[in-house]
């Protein structure tokens, strides 16, 4: 049975800007897996599930899509899903809230893998940090309220508190984005928790399913057709497609 209150956004970046330095991924094969899973769970995949692909998925494109397809469409009691398939990376902490001195970030289509050789002092403005993603998702949680649910699936490297790479079939890299001379401090933050203290009653519950820890790489797997797909996406699709 289709439930009109269920909404979802799928972000799949498989072909990155050649100038970014990132290798391409099998994210295009994740989309039909996620679509079939959502359909099996009562989502209207024609009207209430949006897909953002490749060149569309710049930082601005991602934030706009979250606003249009999740925040604006959300209503009290909605079930909302955000699924991200793409690279993940650690970026220097710009507001002293991370225990290890690095933010976890999604890597949009044109975000650079390395800062060496860039003509400008890159400050991470093309990456989507966990802080920024958390703020956007907080808006979704406020609209759907305590009677709704938000599910976030991050099939990427370094997605343990945020949020695929340099090695074959890895969705991320061990290379970190940081200004020259940056020294992370382990005494900076108190918590990597997305939940704002004292606001739990006003916000919906949120479940974040990550493909890797904050300091780990996440590798792709092969499906039954030998396509390289997200290992987390494949596991979720096999589980939820038949779950009540």
Tab-separated table of N, CA, C and O in Angstrom, residues 47-110:
chain	number	residue	atom	x	y	z
A	47	UNK	N	6.103	10.087	-7.386
A	47	UNK	CA	5.822	11.448	-6.931
A	47	UNK	C	6.576	11.885	-5.678
A	47	UNK	O	6.792	13.086	-5.484
A	48	UNK	N	6.966	10.943	-4.841
A	48	UNK	CA	7.535	11.320	-3.551
A	48	UNK	C	8.963	10.848	-3.316
A	48	UNK	O	9.461	10.930	-2.192
A	49	UNK	N	9.611	10.343	-4.371
A	49	UNK	CA	11.019	9.971	-4.269
A	49	UNK	C	11.793	10.703	-5.367
A	49	UNK	O	11.515	10.522	-6.550
A	50	UNK	N	12.723	11.545	-4.973
A	50	UNK	CA	13.533	12.314	-5.923
A	50	UNK	C	14.933	11.719	-5.996
A	50	UNK	O	15.439	11.161	-5.013
A	51	UNK	N	15.560	11.838	-7.174
A	51	UNK	CA	16.922	11.339	-7.374
A	51	UNK	C	17.800	12.474	-7.883
A	51	UNK	O	17.452	13.163	-8.849
A	52	UNK	N	18.916	12.681	-7.232
A	52	UNK	CA	19.900	13.690	-7.627
A	52	UNK	C	21.159	12.956	-8.070
A	52	UNK	O	21.747	12.194	-7.290
A	53	UNK	N	21.580	13.172	-9.331
A	53	UNK	CA	22.692	12.402	-9.882
A	53	UNK	C	23.858	13.293	-10.327
A	53	UNK	O	23.665	14.391	-10.817
A	54	UNK	N	25.061	12.788	-10.145
A	54	UNK	CA	26.284	13.313	-10.738
A	54	UNK	C	26.365	14.839	-10.778
A	54	UNK	O	26.436	15.479	-9.742
A	55	UNK	N	26.324	15.448	-11.972
A	55	UNK	CA	26.518	16.892	-12.106
A	55	UNK	C	25.510	17.718	-11.320
A	55	UNK	O	25.786	18.861	-10.947
A	56	UNK	N	24.333	17.146	-11.085
A	56	UNK	CA	23.327	17.865	-10.300
A	56	UNK	C	23.742	17.989	-8.840
A	56	UNK	O	23.308	18.902	-8.135
A	57	UNK	N	24.584	17.062	-8.398
A	57	UNK	CA	24.878	16.941	-6.972
A	57	UNK	C	26.101	17.751	-6.549
A	57	UNK	O	27.047	17.228	-5.959
A	58	UNK	N	26.089	19.031	-6.844
A	58	UNK	CA	27.060	19.941	-6.254
A	58	UNK	C	26.630	20.218	-4.817
A	58	UNK	O	25.547	19.783	-4.392
A	59	UNK	N	27.430	20.950	-4.079
A	59	UNK	CA	27.036	21.277	-2.710
A	59	UNK	C	25.712	22.045	-2.700
A	59	UNK	O	24.808	21.741	-1.922
A	60	UNK	N	25.605	23.031	-3.593
A	60	UNK	CA	24.366	23.810	-3.674
A	60	UNK	C	23.205	22.944	-4.130
A	60	UNK	O	22.080	23.079	-3.636
A	61	UNK	N	23.464	22.039	-5.077
A	61	UNK	CA	22.410	21.160	-5.570
A	61	UNK	C	21.888	20.227	-4.489
A	61	UNK	O	20.678	19.984	-4.392
A	62	UNK	N	22.804	19.716	-3.657
A	62	UNK	CA	22.397	18.813	-2.583
A	62	UNK	C	21.572	19.542	-1.536
A	62	UNK	O	20.507	19.080	-1.119
A	63	UNK	N	22.052	20.692	-1.105
A	63	UNK	CA	21.318	21.432	-0.075
A	63	UNK	C	19.947	21.870	-0.582
A	63	UNK	O	18.956	21.813	0.157
A	64	UNK	N	19.883	22.289	-1.852
A	64	UNK	CA	18.599	22.696	-2.426
A	64	UNK	C	17.648	21.505	-2.520
A	64	UNK	O	16.438	21.631	-2.244
A	65	UNK	N	18.161	20.341	-2.899
A	65	UNK	CA	17.323	19.146	-3.028
A	65	UNK	C	16.780	18.705	-1.677
A	65	UNK	O	15.617	18.302	-1.557
A	66	UNK	N	17.612	18.773	-0.645
A	66	UNK	CA	17.129	18.424	0.695
A	66	UNK	C	16.008	19.368	1.112
A	66	UNK	O	14.989	18.960	1.679
A	67	UNK	N	16.178	20.645	0.796
A	67	UNK	CA	15.154	21.627	1.138
A	67	UNK	C	13.853	21.346	0.389
A	67	UNK	O	12.772	21.313	0.983
A	68	UNK	N	13.944	21.143	-0.922
A	68	UNK	CA	12.751	20.996	-1.758
A	68	UNK	C	12.045	19.663	-1.564
A	68	UNK	O	10.807	19.608	-1.526
A	69	UNK	N	12.811	18.588	-1.469
A	69	UNK	CA	12.213	17.259	-1.496
A	69	UNK	C	12.012	16.637	-0.116
A	69	UNK	O	11.275	15.652	0.008
A	70	UNK	N	12.659	17.175	0.899
A	70	UNK	CA	12.463	16.663	2.249
A	70	UNK	C	11.856	17.719	3.165
A	70	UNK	O	10.752	17.539	3.668
A	71	UNK	N	12.536	18.833	3.346
A	71	UNK	CA	12.023	19.857	4.268
A	71	UNK	C	10.657	20.369	3.832
A	71	UNK	O	9.689	20.371	4.606
A	72	UNK	N	10.541	20.816	2.571
A	72	UNK	CA	9.292	21.419	2.101
A	72	UNK	C	8.146	20.422	2.023
A	72	UNK	O	6.975	20.796	2.192
A	73	UNK	N	8.452	19.159	1.745
A	73	UNK	CA	7.404	18.146	1.611
A	73	UNK	C	7.030	17.487	2.928
A	73	UNK	O	5.993	16.835	3.027
A	74	UNK	N	7.865	17.656	3.929
A	74	UNK	CA	7.620	16.981	5.202
A	74	UNK	C	6.371	17.512	5.885
A	74	UNK	O	6.043	18.695	5.789
A	75	UNK	N	5.693	16.643	6.578
A	75	UNK	CA	4.541	17.017	7.387
A	75	UNK	C	4.565	16.198	8.671
A	75	UNK	O	5.307	15.217	8.784
A	76	UNK	N	3.806	16.611	9.630
A	76	UNK	CA	3.802	15.912	10.915
A	76	UNK	C	3.506	14.432	10.725
A	76	UNK	O	2.525	14.068	10.062
A	77	UNK	N	4.347	13.587	11.269
A	77	UNK	CA	4.154	12.150	11.191
A	77	UNK	C	4.766	11.492	9.969
A	77	UNK	O	4.649	10.276	9.805
A	78	UNK	N	5.418	12.271	9.091
A	78	UNK	CA	6.030	11.704	7.887
A	78	UNK	C	7.175	10.757	8.233
A	78	UNK	O	7.837	10.896	9.273
A	79	UNK	N	7.410	9.806	7.334
A	79	UNK	CA	8.647	9.029	7.347
A	79	UNK	C	9.487	9.559	6.197
A	79	UNK	O	9.054	9.555	5.042
A	80	UNK	N	10.670	10.055	6.507
A	80	UNK	CA	11.553	10.652	5.508
A	80	UNK	C	12.845	9.851	5.427
A	80	UNK	O	13.380	9.410	6.453
A	81	UNK	N	13.352	9.669	4.200
A	81	UNK	CA	14.587	8.919	3.982
A	81	UNK	C	15.538	9.749	3.125
A	81	UNK	O	15.150	10.300	2.093
A	82	UNK	N	16.783	9.843	3.573
A	82	UNK	CA	17.859	10.420	2.768
A	82	UNK	C	18.882	9.322	2.541
A	82	UNK	O	19.425	8.756	3.499
A	83	UNK	N	19.146	8.994	1.258
A	83	UNK	CA	20.127	7.963	0.916
A	83	UNK	C	21.232	8.604	0.092
A	83	UNK	O	20.964	9.204	-0.957
A	84	UNK	N	22.472	8.493	0.561
A	84	UNK	CA	23.623	9.071	-0.154
A	84	UNK	C	24.571	7.970	-0.593
A	84	UNK	O	25.017	7.149	0.222
A	85	UNK	N	24.886	7.935	-1.885
A	85	UNK	CA	25.894	7.036	-2.441
A	85	UNK	C	26.947	7.886	-3.134
A	85	UNK	O	26.664	8.558	-4.135
A	86	UNK	N	28.140	7.888	-2.613
A	86	UNK	CA	29.206	8.709	-3.177
A	86	UNK	C	30.426	8.660	-2.283
A	86	UNK	O	30.510	7.864	-1.343
A	87	UNK	N	31.392	9.527	-2.573
A	87	UNK	CA	32.605	9.575	-1.762
A	87	UNK	C	32.355	10.306	-0.448
A	87	UNK	O	31.472	11.176	-0.354
A	88	UNK	N	33.148	9.954	0.549
A	88	UNK	CA	33.166	10.664	1.817
A	88	UNK	C	34.602	11.008	2.165
A	88	UNK	O	35.537	10.321	1.734
A	89	UNK	N	34.795	12.074	2.924
A	89	UNK	CA	36.157	12.525	3.237
A	89	UNK	C	36.170	13.305	4.546
A	89	UNK	O	35.161	13.904	4.940
A	90	UNK	N	37.299	13.328	5.213
A	90	UNK	CA	37.467	14.143	6.402
A	90	UNK	C	38.057	15.507	6.028
A	90	UNK	O	38.989	15.600	5.233
A	91	UNK	N	37.482	16.549	6.608
A	91	UNK	CA	37.881	17.933	6.341
A	91	UNK	C	38.193	18.601	7.669
A	91	UNK	O	37.537	18.325	8.685
A	92	UNK	N	39.162	19.487	7.678
A	92	UNK	CA	39.561	20.130	8.930
A	92	UNK	C	38.367	20.751	9.644
A	92	UNK	O	37.474	21.318	9.031
A	93	UNK	N	38.361	20.647	10.945
A	93	UNK	CA	37.283	21.165	11.784
A	93	UNK	C	37.363	22.682	11.837
A	93	UNK	O	38.385	23.247	12.221
A	94	UNK	N	36.278	23.353	11.444
A	94	UNK	CA	36.298	24.817	11.388
A	94	UNK	C	35.560	25.485	12.535
A	94	UNK	O	35.454	26.707	12.580
A	95	UNK	N	35.027	24.684	13.471
A	95	UNK	CA	34.344	25.316	14.599
A	95	UNK	C	34.603	24.620	15.927
A	95	UNK	O	33.835	24.775	16.877
A	96	UNK	N	35.684	23.851	15.985
A	96	UNK	CA	36.158	23.243	17.243
A	96	UNK	C	35.121	22.376	17.938
A	96	UNK	O	35.005	22.387	19.164
A	97	UNK	N	34.372	21.591	17.158
A	97	UNK	CA	33.375	20.719	17.788
A	97	UNK	C	33.659	19.244	17.582
A	97	UNK	O	32.849	18.402	17.957
A	98	UNK	N	34.819	18.919	16.984
A	98	UNK	CA	35.133	17.526	16.705
A	98	UNK	C	36.227	17.018	17.633
A	98	UNK	O	37.243	17.679	17.840
A	99	UNK	N	36.029	15.830	18.169
A	99	UNK	CA	36.990	15.261	19.097
A	99	UNK	C	38.355	15.034	18.457
A	99	UNK	O	39.384	15.141	19.120
A	100	UNK	N	38.371	14.688	17.162
A	100	UNK	CA	39.640	14.401	16.497
A	100	UNK	C	40.156	15.564	15.658
A	100	UNK	O	41.182	15.455	14.995
A	101	UNK	N	39.442	16.694	15.660
A	101	UNK	CA	39.886	17.854	14.903
A	101	UNK	C	39.504	17.831	13.435
A	101	UNK	O	39.940	18.698	12.672
A	102	UNK	N	38.681	16.873	13.005
A	102	UNK	CA	38.264	16.798	11.605
A	102	UNK	C	36.764	16.559	11.506
A	102	UNK	O	36.205	15.707	12.199
A	103	UNK	N	36.111	17.336	10.630
A	103	UNK	CA	34.716	17.092	10.286
A	103	UNK	C	34.651	15.942	9.291
A	103	UNK	O	35.543	15.783	8.448
A	104	UNK	N	33.568	15.169	9.354
A	104	UNK	CA	33.284	14.204	8.307
A	104	UNK	C	32.420	14.909	7.273
A	104	UNK	O	31.571	15.729	7.629
A	105	UNK	N	32.616	14.620	5.996
A	105	UNK	CA	31.920	15.374	4.950
A	105	UNK	C	31.524	14.480	3.787
A	105	UNK	O	32.219	13.515	3.444
A	106	UNK	N	30.384	14.837	3.177
A	106	UNK	CA	30.019	14.260	1.893
A	106	UNK	C	30.832	14.975	0.821
A	106	UNK	O	31.156	16.153	0.962
A	107	UNK	N	31.148	14.262	-0.260
A	107	UNK	CA	31.934	14.843	-1.345
A	107	UNK	C	31.029	15.072	-2.553
A	107	UNK	O	30.734	14.141	-3.303
A	108	UNK	N	30.559	16.298	-2.768
A	108	UNK	CA	29.746	16.599	-3.940
A	108	UNK	C	30.523	16.415	-5.253
A	108	UNK	O	31.745	16.190	-5.241
A	109	UNK	N	29.822	16.558	-6.359
A	109	UNK	CA	30.350	16.278	-7.696
A	109	UNK	C	31.674	16.973	-7.991
A	109	UNK	O	32.602	16.379	-8.549
A	110	UNK	N	31.812	18.234	-7.616
A	110	UNK	CA	32.983	19.017	-8.006
A	110	UNK	C	33.916	19.349	-6.850
A	110	UNK	O	34.805	20.196	-6.987
